């Protein structure tokens, strides 16, 4: 086997997933020194890579149970209550640990990453937060999400968040130092796998257990690694909490590195797969702008065919050929009213303006005539 490529030296965005067992003590209470160490590790890693950091943090359920003195098993409403109480405690610690950097709480449920309109909404919020220098701290919205609306574990959530922010790296912190060829808790001779090239070809007996406090075991970490690496996001499952993150920043992987499958942008791959709800015909100037990676402005749109709503995927067509696909910022009737016009007149025409662009370049994928995607 050829040697894997070296660790990335630069990244635009990194998502760090922190599980309950990495943040809480045996009684399930949040353990501030662990939070601080992880906050510091995440910041060191981000600085080292030149990357913006997004955290996906569990711990709300456990912290809420401890705060309320609840013991397992809980009813669903009790679990929801515990998550609501614990989430506030969790954010208090992240806010203190990351200061002076501002933090933001983002609670997502399955629909927010699987429904087009909500995907664009969540993405726009995350983009704005990152632009403002905030560290978003994401958790699943356990207080309102019922079983069928849940992703269920934060490992899976972290892969979706990595996908959502178009991260280059996903780092999943765990209490075992990565993936072994056999379950290390039952096989003392188990060997750690340093690099996994192809998760689908892997046949390790990884065991399914996690610690008692969280919900994820190695199985959900592998699922997360599979979702992320398939979307082109390199994934690390490492131990050691904050120290593990600092080690990673030095190029030392205290766990397993999962190589990404292909270098397509995750978000763009997602957009290209969306069902198309409409069509925008554009002029030559707009076609050239899009080919250079710029946004689609109202002035370049000559016709809109619908019906499509905010957040829908539409084909962008020039001279009868589909040249791009994107998620549209305005519904069909609004596009009809602003097409051909300068951006500065959007507010007058519509009586208000949400966006300058009809399709923002971050939500646009250029398709060459053969229909394949360009490199990112
Ligand atoms: N979202 C849950 C919490 O904050 C945890 C889910 C998980 O551990 O994967 O308690």
PDB file of N, CA and C and ligand atoms in Angstrom, residues 17-21 57-63 65 83 86-87 90 138-142 150 152-157 213-217 220-221, ligand 1:
ATOM      1  N   UNK A  17     -16.087  17.149  17.393  1.00  0.00           N
ATOM      2  CA  UNK A  17     -17.215  16.555  18.108  1.00  0.00           C
ATOM      3  C   UNK A  17     -16.743  16.076  19.478  1.00  0.00           C
ATOM      4  N   UNK A  18     -17.458  16.517  20.509  1.00  0.00           N
ATOM      5  CA  UNK A  18     -17.096  16.180  21.875  1.00  0.00           C
ATOM      6  C   UNK A  18     -18.242  15.417  22.521  1.00  0.00           C
ATOM      7  N   UNK A  19     -17.973  14.229  22.995  1.00  0.00           N
ATOM      8  CA  UNK A  19     -19.023  13.390  23.576  1.00  0.00           C
ATOM      9  C   UNK A  19     -19.209  13.637  25.062  1.00  0.00           C
ATOM     10  N   UNK A  20     -20.307  13.138  25.574  1.00  0.00           N
ATOM     11  CA  UNK A  20     -20.629  13.295  26.993  1.00  0.00           C
ATOM     12  C   UNK A  20     -19.494  12.803  27.888  1.00  0.00           C
ATOM     13  N   UNK A  21     -18.925  11.639  27.549  1.00  0.00           N
ATOM     14  CA  UNK A  21     -17.907  11.060  28.436  1.00  0.00           C
ATOM     15  C   UNK A  21     -16.648  11.924  28.485  1.00  0.00           C
ATOM     16  N   UNK A  57     -21.282  19.485  20.542  1.00  0.00           N
ATOM     17  CA  UNK A  57     -21.102  19.075  21.936  1.00  0.00           C
ATOM     18  C   UNK A  57     -22.314  18.344  22.480  1.00  0.00           C
ATOM     19  N   UNK A  58     -22.067  17.172  23.039  1.00  0.00           N
ATOM     20  CA  UNK A  58     -23.078  16.443  23.802  1.00  0.00           C
ATOM     21  C   UNK A  58     -22.961  16.891  25.252  1.00  0.00           C
ATOM     22  N   UNK A  59     -23.647  16.193  26.121  1.00  0.00           N
ATOM     23  CA  UNK A  59     -23.502  16.455  27.545  1.00  0.00           C
ATOM     24  C   UNK A  59     -24.730  17.065  28.183  1.00  0.00           C
ATOM     25  N   UNK A  60     -25.679  17.537  27.347  1.00  0.00           N
ATOM     26  CA  UNK A  60     -26.842  18.202  27.924  1.00  0.00           C
ATOM     27  C   UNK A  60     -27.693  17.230  28.739  1.00  0.00           C
ATOM     28  N   UNK A  61     -27.927  16.069  28.171  1.00  0.00           N
ATOM     29  CA  UNK A  61     -28.780  15.096  28.861  1.00  0.00           C
ATOM     30  C   UNK A  61     -28.207  14.715  30.211  1.00  0.00           C
ATOM     31  N   UNK A  62     -26.919  14.359  30.222  1.00  0.00           N
ATOM     32  CA  UNK A  62     -26.272  13.924  31.465  1.00  0.00           C
ATOM     33  C   UNK A  62     -26.241  15.058  32.491  1.00  0.00           C
ATOM     34  N   UNK A  63     -25.872  16.256  32.038  1.00  0.00           N
ATOM     35  CA  UNK A  63     -25.772  17.393  32.964  1.00  0.00           C
ATOM     36  C   UNK A  63     -27.142  17.731  33.547  1.00  0.00           C
ATOM     37  N   UNK A  65     -29.709  15.659  33.933  1.00  0.00           N
ATOM     38  CA  UNK A  65     -30.096  14.600  34.883  1.00  0.00           C
ATOM     39  C   UNK A  65     -29.422  14.834  36.228  1.00  0.00           C
ATOM     40  N   UNK A  83     -32.600  17.509  29.055  1.00  0.00           N
ATOM     41  CA  UNK A  83     -31.794  18.115  27.983  1.00  0.00           C
ATOM     42  C   UNK A  83     -31.926  19.633  28.012  1.00  0.00           C
ATOM     43  N   UNK A  86     -29.919  20.845  31.030  1.00  0.00           N
ATOM     44  CA  UNK A  86     -28.482  20.598  30.847  1.00  0.00           C
ATOM     45  C   UNK A  86     -27.870  21.449  29.743  1.00  0.00           C
ATOM     46  N   UNK A  87     -28.650  21.741  28.708  1.00  0.00           N
ATOM     47  CA  UNK A  87     -28.123  22.527  27.594  1.00  0.00           C
ATOM     48  C   UNK A  87     -27.654  23.908  28.067  1.00  0.00           C
ATOM     49  N   UNK A  90     -24.418  23.490  29.906  1.00  0.00           N
ATOM     50  CA  UNK A  90     -23.358  23.182  28.946  1.00  0.00           C
ATOM     51  C   UNK A  90     -22.838  24.462  28.280  1.00  0.00           C
ATOM     52  N   UNK A 138     -22.886  23.178  18.528  1.00  0.00           N
ATOM     53  CA  UNK A 138     -24.087  22.546  18.005  1.00  0.00           C
ATOM     54  C   UNK A 138     -24.443  21.321  18.843  1.00  0.00           C
ATOM     55  N   UNK A 139     -25.727  21.129  19.075  1.00  0.00           N
ATOM     56  CA  UNK A 139     -26.193  19.887  19.702  1.00  0.00           C
ATOM     57  C   UNK A 139     -27.502  19.516  19.031  1.00  0.00           C
ATOM     58  N   UNK A 140     -27.943  18.307  19.239  1.00  0.00           N
ATOM     59  CA  UNK A 140     -29.246  17.942  18.707  1.00  0.00           C
ATOM     60  C   UNK A 140     -30.315  18.564  19.606  1.00  0.00           C
ATOM     61  N   UNK A 141     -31.431  18.943  18.973  1.00  0.00           N
ATOM     62  CA  UNK A 141     -32.501  19.595  19.734  1.00  0.00           C
ATOM     63  C   UNK A 141     -33.334  18.544  20.475  1.00  0.00           C
ATOM     64  N   UNK A 142     -32.731  17.995  21.509  1.00  0.00           N
ATOM     65  CA  UNK A 142     -33.350  16.861  22.205  1.00  0.00           C
ATOM     66  C   UNK A 142     -34.634  17.214  22.941  1.00  0.00           C
ATOM     67  N   UNK A 150     -35.217  12.382  15.115  1.00  0.00           N
ATOM     68  CA  UNK A 150     -33.869  12.511  15.647  1.00  0.00           C
ATOM     69  C   UNK A 150     -32.815  11.815  14.796  1.00  0.00           C
ATOM     70  N   UNK A 152     -30.278  11.012  16.480  1.00  0.00           N
ATOM     71  CA  UNK A 152     -30.113  10.008  17.537  1.00  0.00           C
ATOM     72  C   UNK A 152     -28.802  10.079  18.271  1.00  0.00           C
ATOM     73  N   UNK A 153     -27.728  10.353  17.589  1.00  0.00           N
ATOM     74  CA  UNK A 153     -26.451  10.437  18.295  1.00  0.00           C
ATOM     75  C   UNK A 153     -25.645  11.567  17.682  1.00  0.00           C
ATOM     76  N   UNK A 154     -24.790  12.149  18.503  1.00  0.00           N
ATOM     77  CA  UNK A 154     -24.061  13.328  18.039  1.00  0.00           C
ATOM     78  C   UNK A 154     -22.896  12.992  17.115  1.00  0.00           C
ATOM     79  N   UNK A 155     -22.502  11.717  17.047  1.00  0.00           N
ATOM     80  CA  UNK A 155     -21.480  11.351  16.059  1.00  0.00           C
ATOM     81  C   UNK A 155     -22.043  11.602  14.666  1.00  0.00           C
ATOM     82  N   UNK A 156     -23.254  11.071  14.437  1.00  0.00           N
ATOM     83  CA  UNK A 156     -23.902  11.272  13.140  1.00  0.00           C
ATOM     84  C   UNK A 156     -24.160  12.760  12.900  1.00  0.00           C
ATOM     85  N   UNK A 157     -24.652  13.440  13.946  1.00  0.00           N
ATOM     86  CA  UNK A 157     -24.896  14.880  13.812  1.00  0.00           C
ATOM     87  C   UNK A 157     -23.619  15.605  13.377  1.00  0.00           C
ATOM     88  N   UNK A 213     -22.487   6.984  29.821  1.00  0.00           N
ATOM     89  CA  UNK A 213     -23.127   8.298  29.873  1.00  0.00           C
ATOM     90  C   UNK A 213     -23.550   8.847  28.515  1.00  0.00           C
ATOM     91  N   UNK A 214     -22.833   8.530  27.465  1.00  0.00           N
ATOM     92  CA  UNK A 214     -23.195   9.041  26.145  1.00  0.00           C
ATOM     93  C   UNK A 214     -24.034   8.013  25.412  1.00  0.00           C
ATOM     94  N   UNK A 215     -24.291   8.291  24.135  1.00  0.00           N
ATOM     95  CA  UNK A 215     -25.063   7.321  23.366  1.00  0.00           C
ATOM     96  C   UNK A 215     -24.244   6.682  22.263  1.00  0.00           C
ATOM     97  N   UNK A 216     -23.110   7.255  21.935  1.00  0.00           N
ATOM     98  CA  UNK A 216     -22.364   6.751  20.788  1.00  0.00           C
ATOM     99  C   UNK A 216     -21.359   5.699  21.199  1.00  0.00           C
ATOM    100  N   UNK A 217     -21.192   4.657  20.420  1.00  0.00           N
ATOM    101  CA  UNK A 217     -20.083   3.726  20.580  1.00  0.00           C
ATOM    102  C   UNK A 217     -19.238   3.856  19.333  1.00  0.00           C
ATOM    103  N   UNK A 220     -21.236   4.160  15.880  1.00  0.00           N
ATOM    104  CA  UNK A 220     -21.726   5.458  15.400  1.00  0.00           C
ATOM    105  C   UNK A 220     -20.551   6.337  14.932  1.00  0.00           C
ATOM    106  N   UNK A 221     -19.362   6.120  15.517  1.00  0.00           N
ATOM    107  CA  UNK A 221     -18.189   6.891  15.055  1.00  0.00           C
ATOM    108  C   UNK A 221     -17.823   6.465  13.639  1.00  0.00           C
TER     109      UNK A 221
HETATM  110  N1  LIG B   1     -27.434  15.228  22.357  1.00  0.00           N
HETATM  111  C1  LIG B   1     -27.226  14.435  23.535  1.00  0.00           C
HETATM  112  C2  LIG B   1     -26.802  15.283  24.727  1.00  0.00           C
HETATM  113  O1  LIG B   1     -26.357  16.378  24.607  1.00  0.00           O
HETATM  114  C3  LIG B   1     -26.195  13.371  23.366  1.00  0.00           C
HETATM  115  C4  LIG B   1     -26.220  12.548  22.133  1.00  0.00           C
HETATM  116  C5  LIG B   1     -24.948  11.721  22.082  1.00  0.00           C
HETATM  117  O2  LIG B   1     -24.336  11.466  23.124  1.00  0.00           O
HETATM  118  O3  LIG B   1     -24.531  11.313  20.996  1.00  0.00           O
HETATM  119  O4  LIG B   1     -26.899  14.835  25.830  1.00  0.00           O
END
